[in-house]
Coordinates of C-alpha atoms and ligand atoms in Angstrom, one line a residue:
Chain A
M1 CA 167.5 -17.7 90.8
S2 CA 168.7 -14.7 91.5
R3 CA 171.6 -15.4 94.5
F4 CA 172.1 -13.0 97.1
S5 CA 174.9 -11.2 97.6
I6 CA 176.2 -7.5 99.1
F7 CA 175.9 -6.8 95.3
S8 CA 172.8 -7.4 94.5
L9 CA 171.4 -6.1 98.2
A10 CA 172.3 -2.8 96.5
R11 CA 170.8 -3.3 93.2
N12 CA 167.4 -3.8 95.3
A13 CA 168.3 -0.9 97.3
M14 CA 168.3 1.3 94.8
S15 CA 164.6 0.4 94.2
W16 CA 163.7 0.4 98.2
H17 CA 163.8 -3.5 98.1
Q18 CA 159.9 -3.5 96.0
N19 CA 161.8 -5.5 92.8
W20 CA 163.2 -9.0 94.6
P21 CA 161.8 -11.8 92.5
R22 CA 159.8 -14.5 94.1
Q23 CA 161.9 -17.2 95.7
W24 CA 159.8 -20.0 94.6
R25 CA 157.1 -21.1 91.5
S26 CA 153.7 -22.2 92.9
P27 CA 153.1 -24.6 90.3
D28 CA 149.9 -26.8 89.2
P29 CA 150.8 -30.5 89.6
K30 CA 151.5 -32.6 86.5
P31 CA 149.7 -35.5 85.8
E32 CA 152.9 -37.6 86.5
Y33 CA 156.0 -36.9 88.6
D34 CA 159.2 -39.5 89.4
V35 CA 158.9 -39.0 93.5
V36 CA 156.1 -37.6 95.0
I37 CA 157.3 -36.3 98.5
I38 CA 153.6 -35.5 100.7
G39 CA 154.8 -32.7 103.4
A40 CA 156.6 -29.2 102.3
G41 CA 158.1 -29.5 105.7
G42 CA 162.1 -29.1 106.6
H43 CA 162.4 -32.2 106.0
G44 CA 160.2 -33.1 102.9
L45 CA 162.2 -29.8 101.2
A46 CA 165.5 -30.5 101.8
T47 CA 164.7 -34.3 101.0
A48 CA 163.6 -32.8 96.9
Y49 CA 166.3 -30.4 97.1
Y50 CA 169.2 -33.5 98.0
L51 CA 167.3 -36.0 95.6
A52 CA 168.2 -33.6 93.1
K53 CA 171.5 -32.3 94.2
E54 CA 173.1 -35.2 94.9
H55 CA 170.9 -37.4 92.6
G56 CA 169.8 -35.8 89.6
I57 CA 165.9 -36.8 90.2
T58 CA 164.3 -33.1 89.6
N59 CA 161.0 -34.6 88.2
V60 CA 159.6 -34.5 91.7
A61 CA 156.6 -32.4 93.3
V62 CA 156.7 -31.7 97.2
I63 CA 153.2 -31.9 98.0
E64 CA 151.2 -30.2 100.7
K65 CA 148.4 -29.0 102.3
G66 CA 148.3 -26.1 104.2
W67 CA 151.9 -23.9 103.2
L68 CA 155.4 -24.6 103.2
G69 CA 156.9 -24.9 106.6
G70 CA 153.5 -24.0 108.5
G71 CA 154.1 -27.3 109.9
N72 CA 156.2 -28.2 112.8
T73 CA 159.0 -27.1 111.1
G74 CA 157.7 -23.7 111.4
R75 CA 156.4 -23.9 115.2
N76 CA 159.5 -25.3 117.3
T77 CA 162.4 -23.7 119.2
T78 CA 164.9 -24.1 117.0
I79 CA 167.4 -26.0 119.4
V80 CA 170.9 -27.6 116.9
R81 CA 172.8 -30.5 118.4
S82 CA 174.2 -33.4 118.0
N83 CA 174.7 -35.0 121.0
Y84 CA 173.0 -38.6 121.7
L85 CA 174.2 -41.4 122.7
W86 CA 174.3 -44.0 120.8
D87 CA 177.1 -44.5 117.7
E88 CA 174.0 -45.2 115.2
S89 CA 172.3 -41.3 116.7
G90 CA 175.1 -39.9 117.4
L91 CA 177.5 -40.5 114.0
F92 CA 173.1 -39.5 112.1
Y93 CA 172.9 -36.1 114.0
E94 CA 176.8 -35.1 113.5
N95 CA 176.3 -35.5 109.8
A96 CA 173.5 -33.0 110.7
M97 CA 175.1 -30.8 112.0
K98 CA 178.2 -31.2 109.6
L99 CA 175.6 -30.0 107.2
W100 CA 173.6 -26.9 109.3
E101 CA 177.7 -25.2 109.6
N102 CA 177.8 -24.6 105.8
L103 CA 174.1 -24.7 104.9
S104 CA 173.4 -20.7 104.8
Q105 CA 176.3 -20.8 102.4
E106 CA 174.9 -24.2 100.5
L107 CA 171.5 -22.5 100.1
N108 CA 172.8 -18.8 99.5
Y109 CA 170.5 -18.0 102.1
N110 CA 170.8 -16.7 105.3
V111 CA 169.3 -19.6 108.1
M112 CA 170.5 -17.9 110.9
F113 CA 172.7 -20.6 112.3
S114 CA 174.1 -19.8 115.4
Q115 CA 176.7 -22.0 117.2
R116 CA 176.0 -20.1 121.3
G117 CA 176.2 -23.8 122.9
V118 CA 173.2 -25.3 124.6
L119 CA 173.8 -26.7 127.8
N120 CA 172.1 -29.9 129.1
L121 CA 171.4 -30.0 133.0
A122 CA 171.4 -32.4 135.1
H123 CA 169.5 -32.1 138.4
N124 CA 169.9 -35.6 140.8
L125 CA 172.7 -38.4 140.7
G126 CA 171.1 -40.2 137.5
D127 CA 171.5 -36.8 135.5
V128 CA 174.6 -36.2 136.4
R129 CA 175.8 -40.0 135.3
E130 CA 174.2 -40.3 132.2
S131 CA 175.0 -37.2 130.6
I132 CA 179.1 -38.1 131.6
R133 CA 178.4 -41.6 130.1
R134 CA 177.1 -39.2 127.8
V135 CA 179.8 -37.1 127.0
N136 CA 182.7 -39.8 127.0
A137 CA 179.8 -41.4 124.3
N138 CA 180.1 -38.1 121.9
N139 CA 183.7 -37.7 122.9
L140 CA 184.7 -41.6 121.5
N141 CA 182.3 -40.9 118.2
G142 CA 184.3 -37.5 118.0
I143 CA 181.2 -34.8 119.0
D144 CA 182.1 -32.5 121.0
A145 CA 180.9 -32.8 124.3
E146 CA 181.9 -31.2 127.8
W147 CA 180.9 -31.8 131.4
L148 CA 180.3 -28.9 133.4
N149 CA 179.8 -28.5 137.3
A150 CA 177.4 -26.5 138.6
E151 CA 180.4 -23.3 139.4
Q152 CA 181.0 -23.6 135.6
V153 CA 177.3 -24.0 134.3
K154 CA 176.8 -20.5 136.6
E155 CA 180.0 -19.0 134.9
F156 CA 178.6 -20.0 131.4
C157 CA 175.5 -18.6 132.2
P158 CA 175.2 -16.1 134.5
I159 CA 171.4 -16.2 135.2
I160 CA 171.0 -19.9 136.3
N161 CA 170.2 -20.6 140.1
I162 CA 172.4 -22.5 140.9
S163 CA 171.1 -22.4 144.4
K164 CA 171.5 -26.1 146.2
D165 CA 168.2 -24.9 148.1
S166 CA 165.5 -25.2 145.2
R167 CA 163.3 -28.1 144.0
Y168 CA 165.7 -29.4 141.3
P169 CA 168.8 -27.9 142.3
V170 CA 171.8 -27.9 139.2
M171 CA 173.9 -30.1 139.8
G172 CA 175.8 -29.4 136.2
A173 CA 175.5 -29.9 132.6
T174 CA 176.5 -31.3 129.5
L175 CA 178.3 -28.9 127.2
Q176 CA 178.4 -28.9 123.4
R177 CA 179.3 -25.6 122.3
R178 CA 178.7 -26.3 118.7
G179 CA 175.3 -26.9 119.3
G180 CA 172.9 -23.9 118.8
T181 CA 170.0 -22.0 116.8
A182 CA 169.0 -21.4 113.5
R183 CA 166.2 -19.5 112.4
H184 CA 162.9 -22.0 111.5
D185 CA 161.2 -20.6 108.5
A186 CA 164.5 -19.5 106.2
V187 CA 165.5 -23.6 106.6
A188 CA 162.2 -24.3 105.0
W189 CA 162.4 -21.4 102.6
G190 CA 166.1 -21.7 101.3
Y191 CA 165.7 -25.2 100.7
A192 CA 162.1 -24.4 99.0
R193 CA 164.3 -21.9 96.8
G194 CA 167.3 -23.9 95.7
A195 CA 164.5 -27.3 95.5
D196 CA 162.3 -24.6 93.3
D197 CA 165.5 -24.1 91.3
M198 CA 166.8 -27.1 90.1
G199 CA 162.6 -27.8 89.0
V200 CA 160.9 -29.5 91.7
D201 CA 157.9 -28.7 92.1
V202 CA 156.1 -27.3 95.4
I203 CA 152.4 -27.3 95.7
Q204 CA 150.9 -25.8 98.0
N205 CA 147.1 -26.6 99.3
C206 CA 147.0 -29.5 98.5
E207 CA 146.2 -32.5 100.3
V208 CA 147.0 -35.8 99.9
Q209 CA 143.7 -37.6 100.8
G210 CA 144.9 -41.1 99.5
L211 CA 147.5 -43.6 97.7
M212 CA 147.2 -45.6 94.2
I213 CA 148.5 -48.9 95.4
D214 CA 148.3 -51.6 93.0
N215 CA 150.2 -55.4 94.1
G216 CA 152.3 -54.1 97.4
T217 CA 153.4 -51.6 94.4
V218 CA 152.6 -47.5 95.3
K219 CA 151.5 -45.9 91.2
G220 CA 150.4 -42.2 92.9
V221 CA 148.3 -40.9 95.6
R222 CA 145.5 -39.3 95.4
T223 CA 145.0 -35.3 96.0
S224 CA 142.5 -32.6 96.7
L225 CA 143.9 -31.5 93.0
G226 CA 143.3 -34.7 91.4
D227 CA 145.3 -37.7 91.3
I228 CA 148.8 -38.2 90.3
K229 CA 151.1 -40.7 89.0
A230 CA 154.5 -41.6 90.9
K231 CA 157.0 -43.6 90.4
K232 CA 158.0 -43.3 93.9
V233 CA 156.0 -41.5 97.3
A234 CA 157.4 -40.3 99.9
M235 CA 156.1 -39.0 103.4
A236 CA 157.4 -36.5 105.2
C237 CA 154.1 -35.7 107.1
A238 CA 155.1 -35.8 110.2
G239 CA 152.1 -35.3 113.1
H240 CA 150.5 -37.0 110.2
T241 CA 152.1 -40.3 108.9
S242 CA 149.9 -42.7 110.7
V243 CA 146.8 -40.9 108.7
V244 CA 149.1 -41.5 105.5
A245 CA 150.1 -44.5 106.3
D246 CA 146.3 -46.1 107.3
M247 CA 145.9 -45.1 103.4
A248 CA 148.4 -47.9 102.3
G249 CA 147.2 -50.4 105.4
I250 CA 150.3 -49.3 106.9
R251 CA 150.9 -49.9 110.8
L252 CA 153.5 -47.6 112.8
P253 CA 154.4 -47.8 116.5
I254 CA 153.9 -44.2 115.8
E255 CA 151.7 -41.3 118.5
S256 CA 151.0 -38.5 117.8
H257 CA 150.9 -35.7 120.8
P258 CA 150.3 -31.7 120.8
L259 CA 153.3 -30.0 121.7
Q260 CA 153.3 -26.2 123.1
A261 CA 156.1 -23.5 122.9
L262 CA 155.9 -19.6 123.8
V263 CA 157.6 -16.9 123.1
S264 CA 158.1 -13.2 125.8
E265 CA 157.9 -9.6 125.0
P266 CA 161.4 -8.6 123.5
M267 CA 164.0 -8.1 126.5
K268 CA 167.4 -6.5 126.4
P269 CA 170.0 -9.4 125.8
V270 CA 170.0 -11.7 129.0
I271 CA 170.8 -15.3 127.7
D272 CA 173.3 -15.6 124.7
C273 CA 173.4 -19.4 125.1
V274 CA 170.4 -22.1 125.0
V275 CA 170.2 -24.1 128.3
M276 CA 167.8 -27.3 128.5
S277 CA 166.4 -29.4 131.7
N278 CA 164.9 -32.7 130.6
A279 CA 164.5 -33.5 134.4
V280 CA 161.7 -29.9 134.2
H281 CA 161.4 -30.1 130.6
V282 CA 162.2 -26.9 130.2
Y283 CA 164.1 -25.3 127.2
V284 CA 165.1 -21.9 126.6
S285 CA 167.2 -19.6 124.6
Q286 CA 166.5 -16.1 123.2
S287 CA 166.0 -14.9 120.0
D288 CA 167.8 -11.9 118.2
K289 CA 164.5 -10.2 118.2
G290 CA 165.2 -11.1 122.3
E291 CA 162.4 -12.9 123.1
L292 CA 162.6 -15.7 125.1
V293 CA 161.8 -18.8 122.7
M294 CA 160.5 -21.5 125.9
G295 CA 159.2 -25.2 125.1
A296 CA 157.4 -27.0 127.0
G297 CA 156.2 -30.8 127.1
I298 CA 154.0 -33.0 125.3
D299 CA 150.5 -33.8 126.5
A300 CA 150.5 -36.9 127.5
Y301 CA 147.2 -37.8 125.6
V302 CA 147.1 -38.6 121.5
G303 CA 146.1 -35.4 119.5
Y304 CA 146.1 -33.7 116.5
S305 CA 145.1 -30.2 117.8
Q306 CA 147.9 -27.9 117.1
R307 CA 146.4 -27.2 120.9
G308 CA 147.7 -28.3 124.4
S309 CA 146.5 -28.0 128.3
L310 CA 147.0 -25.1 129.8
H311 CA 148.9 -27.1 132.9
V312 CA 151.4 -28.4 130.4
I313 CA 152.7 -24.7 129.8
E314 CA 151.8 -24.4 133.6
D315 CA 154.6 -26.7 134.9
Q316 CA 157.5 -25.3 132.4
L317 CA 157.1 -21.7 133.8
G318 CA 157.3 -22.6 137.0
S319 CA 160.4 -24.8 136.7
A320 CA 161.9 -21.9 134.5
M321 CA 161.2 -19.8 137.3
E322 CA 163.2 -22.0 139.5
L323 CA 166.1 -22.0 137.6
F324 CA 166.3 -18.2 136.0
P325 CA 164.4 -16.2 138.7
L326 CA 164.8 -13.2 136.5
F327 CA 162.4 -14.5 134.3
S328 CA 159.6 -13.7 137.1
R329 CA 158.0 -10.4 135.7
T330 CA 158.7 -11.2 131.9
R331 CA 155.3 -11.2 130.3
M332 CA 154.6 -13.9 127.5
M333 CA 153.5 -13.0 123.9
R334 CA 152.2 -15.7 122.2
S335 CA 151.8 -19.6 122.8
W336 CA 150.8 -22.3 120.1
G337 CA 151.6 -25.9 119.7
G338 CA 153.0 -28.9 117.1
I339 CA 151.8 -32.2 116.2
V340 CA 154.6 -34.1 117.1
D341 CA 154.4 -37.9 115.7
T342 CA 156.7 -39.9 118.8
C343 CA 158.5 -43.5 118.2
P344 CA 158.8 -45.5 121.1
D345 CA 162.4 -45.2 121.4
A346 CA 162.5 -41.6 120.8
S347 CA 165.1 -42.5 117.4
P348 CA 163.1 -41.5 114.5
I349 CA 162.1 -44.2 111.3
V350 CA 163.8 -43.4 108.2
G351 CA 163.8 -45.9 105.3
K352 CA 161.6 -48.1 103.5
T353 CA 157.9 -49.8 104.2
P354 CA 156.3 -53.1 103.2
V355 CA 155.0 -51.2 100.2
K356 CA 157.0 -51.6 97.2
N357 CA 158.1 -47.7 96.1
L358 CA 157.0 -46.0 99.4
Y359 CA 159.3 -44.1 101.8
V360 CA 158.8 -43.5 104.7
N361 CA 160.3 -40.2 107.5
A362 CA 159.0 -39.8 110.9
G363 CA 159.2 -40.4 115.0
W364 CA 160.8 -37.7 115.5
G365 CA 159.0 -36.2 117.7
T366 CA 160.0 -33.0 119.4
G367 CA 163.5 -33.1 118.3
G368 CA 163.5 -33.8 114.7
F369 CA 164.6 -30.2 113.2
K370 CA 167.9 -30.4 114.1
A371 CA 167.7 -32.9 112.4
T372 CA 166.7 -31.5 108.8
P373 CA 169.5 -31.1 106.7
G374 CA 170.7 -34.7 107.7
A375 CA 167.1 -36.6 107.7
G376 CA 167.0 -35.0 104.0
W377 CA 170.3 -36.0 102.3
C378 CA 169.8 -39.8 104.1
Y379 CA 166.0 -40.0 102.9
A380 CA 167.1 -38.5 99.3
H381 CA 169.6 -41.3 99.0
T382 CA 167.0 -44.4 100.3
I383 CA 164.2 -43.1 97.6
A384 CA 166.6 -42.9 95.1
K385 CA 168.4 -46.1 95.7
D386 CA 166.2 -48.1 97.1
E387 CA 168.2 -48.7 99.9
P388 CA 169.0 -46.6 102.8
H389 CA 172.1 -45.1 103.8
D390 CA 175.0 -46.7 106.2
L391 CA 173.4 -43.0 108.1
N392 CA 169.7 -44.5 108.3
A393 CA 170.0 -48.1 108.1
A394 CA 169.1 -49.1 111.8
F395 CA 166.2 -46.5 111.6
S396 CA 164.2 -49.2 109.9
I397 CA 160.0 -49.9 110.7
D398 CA 161.8 -53.7 111.0
R399 CA 163.7 -52.3 114.2
F400 CA 160.3 -52.7 116.0
I401 CA 160.1 -57.1 115.3
T402 CA 164.0 -57.5 115.7
G403 CA 164.0 -55.6 119.5
A404 CA 166.9 -53.4 117.7
L405 CA 165.9 -50.4 119.4
V406 CA 168.2 -47.1 119.6
D407 CA 167.0 -46.2 123.1
E408 CA 167.6 -42.4 123.4
H409 CA 165.1 -41.1 126.0
G410 CA 168.3 -40.3 128.4
A411 CA 169.1 -38.2 125.3
A412 CA 166.2 -36.7 123.8
G413 CA 163.5 -37.4 126.5
V414 CA 161.2 -34.7 126.1
A415 CA 162.5 -31.4 126.0
H416 CA 164.4 -30.9 122.2
Chain P
M1 CA 142.6 -28.9 130.0
L2 CA 140.0 -31.5 128.9
Y3 CA 137.3 -31.9 131.4
I4 CA 137.0 -35.9 132.1
K5 CA 134.1 -37.5 134.5
C6 CA 135.1 -40.2 136.1
P7 CA 132.0 -43.0 135.9
W8 CA 132.7 -42.7 139.7
C9 CA 133.4 -39.5 141.0
G10 CA 131.5 -37.3 138.1
E11 CA 133.8 -34.3 136.4
R12 CA 137.2 -33.6 137.2
D13 CA 140.0 -31.9 135.8
E14 CA 142.5 -33.2 133.4
T15 CA 144.8 -32.5 135.8
E16 CA 143.2 -35.8 138.6
Y17 CA 144.1 -38.1 135.6
H18 CA 146.8 -39.5 134.7
Y19 CA 146.4 -40.8 130.0
G20 CA 146.9 -44.8 129.7
G21 CA 147.2 -45.0 126.2
E22 CA 145.1 -47.0 123.2
A23 CA 142.4 -49.0 125.0
H24 CA 141.6 -52.5 124.1
I25 CA 144.5 -54.3 123.3
V26 CA 144.6 -57.4 125.1
R27 CA 147.6 -59.3 126.0
P28 CA 148.0 -62.3 123.4
E29 CA 147.1 -65.4 125.4
N30 CA 149.1 -67.7 123.5
P31 CA 152.7 -66.2 124.2
D32 CA 155.1 -69.2 123.0
E33 CA 153.3 -69.4 119.5
L34 CA 154.0 -65.5 119.2
T35 CA 156.1 -64.7 116.1
D36 CA 158.2 -61.5 116.9
A37 CA 156.0 -59.6 113.7
E38 CA 152.9 -60.6 116.3
W39 CA 154.6 -59.3 119.3
A40 CA 156.0 -56.2 117.3
E41 CA 152.3 -55.6 116.9
Y42 CA 151.0 -55.2 120.4
V43 CA 154.0 -54.0 121.8
F44 CA 154.2 -51.3 119.9
M45 CA 152.2 -50.6 116.7
R46 CA 149.2 -47.9 117.8
T47 CA 146.5 -46.9 115.5
N48 CA 146.7 -43.0 116.3
T49 CA 143.6 -42.1 115.1
K50 CA 142.2 -38.8 114.3
G51 CA 138.7 -38.5 115.6
V52 CA 137.2 -40.4 117.9
H53 CA 140.0 -42.5 119.6
R54 CA 138.8 -45.3 122.2
E55 CA 142.1 -44.7 125.3
R56 CA 142.1 -45.4 128.9
W57 CA 142.6 -43.1 132.1
V58 CA 143.4 -43.5 135.7
H59 CA 141.6 -41.2 138.6
S60 CA 145.0 -40.9 140.4
D61 CA 144.2 -37.9 142.8
G62 CA 140.5 -39.5 143.1
C63 CA 139.1 -43.4 143.1
R64 CA 142.2 -44.4 141.3
R65 CA 140.5 -46.5 139.1
W66 CA 141.0 -47.6 135.3
F67 CA 138.4 -46.5 132.6
N68 CA 138.0 -45.9 129.1
V69 CA 137.1 -42.5 127.3
A70 CA 136.3 -42.3 123.8
R71 CA 137.3 -39.3 122.6
N72 CA 137.5 -37.1 119.5
T73 CA 141.2 -36.1 118.9
V74 CA 141.0 -32.9 116.8
T75 CA 138.6 -31.5 118.6
N76 CA 139.1 -32.7 121.7
E77 CA 135.7 -33.8 122.5
I78 CA 134.5 -36.2 124.8
V79 CA 131.9 -38.8 123.4
S80 CA 131.7 -41.1 126.0
V81 CA 133.1 -42.8 129.2
Y82 CA 132.8 -46.6 130.2
K83 CA 134.2 -48.8 132.4
T84 CA 137.0 -51.1 132.3
G85 CA 135.6 -54.1 130.8
E86 CA 132.8 -52.7 128.4
K87 CA 132.9 -51.3 124.8
P88 CA 129.7 -50.0 123.9
D89 CA 129.1 -49.2 120.0
L90 CA 129.6 -45.3 119.5
P91 CA 126.4 -44.2 117.8
E92 CA 127.5 -43.8 114.0
A93 CA 126.8 -39.6 114.5
V94 CA 129.6 -39.7 116.6
T95 CA 132.0 -41.2 114.4
T96 CA 131.1 -39.1 111.5
K97 CA 129.7 -36.0 112.5
P98 CA 131.8 -32.8 111.9
A99 CA 132.7 -30.4 114.2
P100 CA 131.6 -26.9 114.0
A101 CA 134.8 -25.4 113.7
K102 CA 136.6 -28.0 112.0
K103 CA 134.2 -29.4 109.3
A104 CA 136.7 -30.4 106.9
A105 CA 139.1 -32.4 108.5
A106 CA 136.3 -34.1 110.6
K107 CA 134.4 -34.7 107.3
K108 CA 137.2 -35.8 106.0
A109 CA 138.3 -38.9 107.8
P110 CA 136.0 -41.6 106.6
V111 CA 136.6 -40.6 103.3
K112 CA 140.0 -41.2 103.8
K113 CA 139.4 -44.7 105.0
K114 CA 137.8 -45.8 101.6
E115 CA 140.4 -44.3 99.3
G116 CA 143.5 -46.4 100.9
A117 CA 144.5 -49.3 99.6
Ligands
LIG1 C1 157.0 -26.8 119.8 C2 157.3 -27.8 119.7 C3 158.8 -27.1 119.8 C4 160.3 -28.1 119.0 N1 161.6 -27.6 119.7 C5 161.9 -28.6 118.6 C6 163.7 -28.2 118.9 O1 163.9 -27.2 120.0 N2 164.4 -28.6 118.0 C7 164.4 -29.8 117.0 O2 165.1 -30.4 116.7 N3 162.9 -30.1 117.6 C8 161.9 -29.1 117.9 N4 160.7 -30.0 117.3 C9 160.5 -31.2 116.1 C10 160.6 -30.6 114.8 O3 160.0 -29.2 114.7 C11 160.0 -32.1 113.9 O4 160.7 -33.1 114.3 C12 160.6 -31.2 113.0 O5 159.8 -30.0 112.0 C13 159.5 -31.9 111.8 O6 159.8 -31.4 110.7 P1 159.1 -32.0 109.3 O7 159.1 -31.8 108.4 O8 159.0 -33.5 109.5 O9 157.5 -32.2 109.6 P2 156.4 -31.0 109.3 O10 157.3 -29.3 109.7 O11 155.3 -30.7 110.0 O12 155.9 -31.3 107.9 C14 155.2 -31.7 107.9 C15 154.0 -31.2 106.8 O13 152.9 -32.4 106.3 C16 152.0 -31.4 105.7 N5 151.0 -33.0 105.9 C17 150.5 -33.7 106.8 N6 150.0 -34.8 106.5 C18 149.3 -33.9 105.3 C19 148.8 -34.4 103.2 N7 147.8 -35.1 103.5 N8 148.2 -34.0 103.0 C20 150.0 -33.1 101.9 N9 150.6 -32.3 103.3 C21 150.1 -32.6 104.7 C22 152.2 -30.7 106.9 O14 150.5 -30.0 106.5 C23 153.7 -30.4 107.4 O15 152.9 -29.1 106.6 C24 159.4 -28.8 118.3 C25 158.4 -29.7 117.4 C26 157.7 -28.3 118.5 C27 155.7 -28.7 117.8

């Protein structure tokens, strides 16, 4: 792997940047692997990377039906934060945050992680109480969090409208200064390049269509490019998890929904932080190109269409307009949708399944981008050791039977 | 935006309705005898079909009545609308017919089922 540095940049400038080598191979699948990961989104690729790096397991394939990073990884609004309420989630997401803080160096790939601060607005008394409670819980877990009143919010983000007369007045906000955004594609590419360098095969345009199961143990996958044997198989296929789990006869508490986002035409810098509001389903940041990046809420119905209804976007833009009257003449350039895998308690599932050597990482719903490094790290541990790490032990399928749910609707809502 | 035909009021915009989740999940008749796993199945586990999904809708801004819809979750084509308490068979063609634009996706669904162990 040729490393990126100021010297390699200068050297390649001499030849007009036309001689950079390919960043990863496009290998044909081998007949057998130690681990097959289904889905080359950020989670699948990070898992492969940490399997190789932390556990020395390099005979690994990541199988992707489309192109790598083409699922939710390349469709999200890239908000990263770790201010979740319960100890289980707080510590899990904070571990991811620490990995984010060193990720560009770790991967020798610029993931453009920008800790610009994330505001979560409170619009009513219930929100205020919930937010302050969460700030306190975060502080007890060593996660940075502050409570700002309306004037302080205005100071932190001057273009916000804090008028008391608005339909959803801003009564304050939580602030996580270490939160921010990252370049989503670069995360997938960086992990793919790193994993490939350690010997992992990333196989694109190859759909998993069945699982080989013998006596309650998974033996491999049936794909559009033929059968591939595997000692262990790990799902990381987000919106399609139920479809793949069904191939093993496993039922999950997951439902897939369309979730939409959109970007505006590029404009001068107007907002240098991330603003989210669970109550009115708006989240906004501005990309380095100057586009406003905004996310909407999910469509209520189950859907695999990667597109949502227009009225969802109308609602969201109406709320955005009230919060930021300045945006009223902004034209929107593109909108798109992803298929998000939602869980009833707004927490993920990372762990073992009833089928031996088959693992699941899913249920990230509207907010799994921020977890990418941490999820990959814990999932790799779970696969390598055949038991979960302390950090993801609470996120088992069993919790829906025991009742030990990790209810993060307050911290997660729909806005992530 | 979906156009949904309420069995009582006729075709209206999706915004007049609310979604009620997967249909035909029957509340267990013997709650005291259920194991935790059986409760989990009833409360949390969902089919999450890619393909024709039977689901409940309520015409909340209209007649406020509940009914069932069979909708293809890939193409959003509504293949059947029927009243609560009914469960008509769906024509075979509907569940296997490839939708024009999504030929590959619709065709593959039944194959996957067969291969699942
Ligand atoms: C509009 C939108 C906005 C979002 N905003 C945020 C945000 O601001 N912050 C945040 O933290 N999260 C956000 N999310 C959620 C986040 O994007 C996801 O939780 C996360 O990216 C999931 O990563 P993944 O790698 O698990 O899934 P994906 O990137 O979706 O990868 C799964 C891959 O599996 C592949 N696959 C599926 N089935 C098969 C099969 N049978 N065979 C082979 N491959 C298969 C798919 O093609 C896909 O590439 C948002 C999501 C959307 C849609």
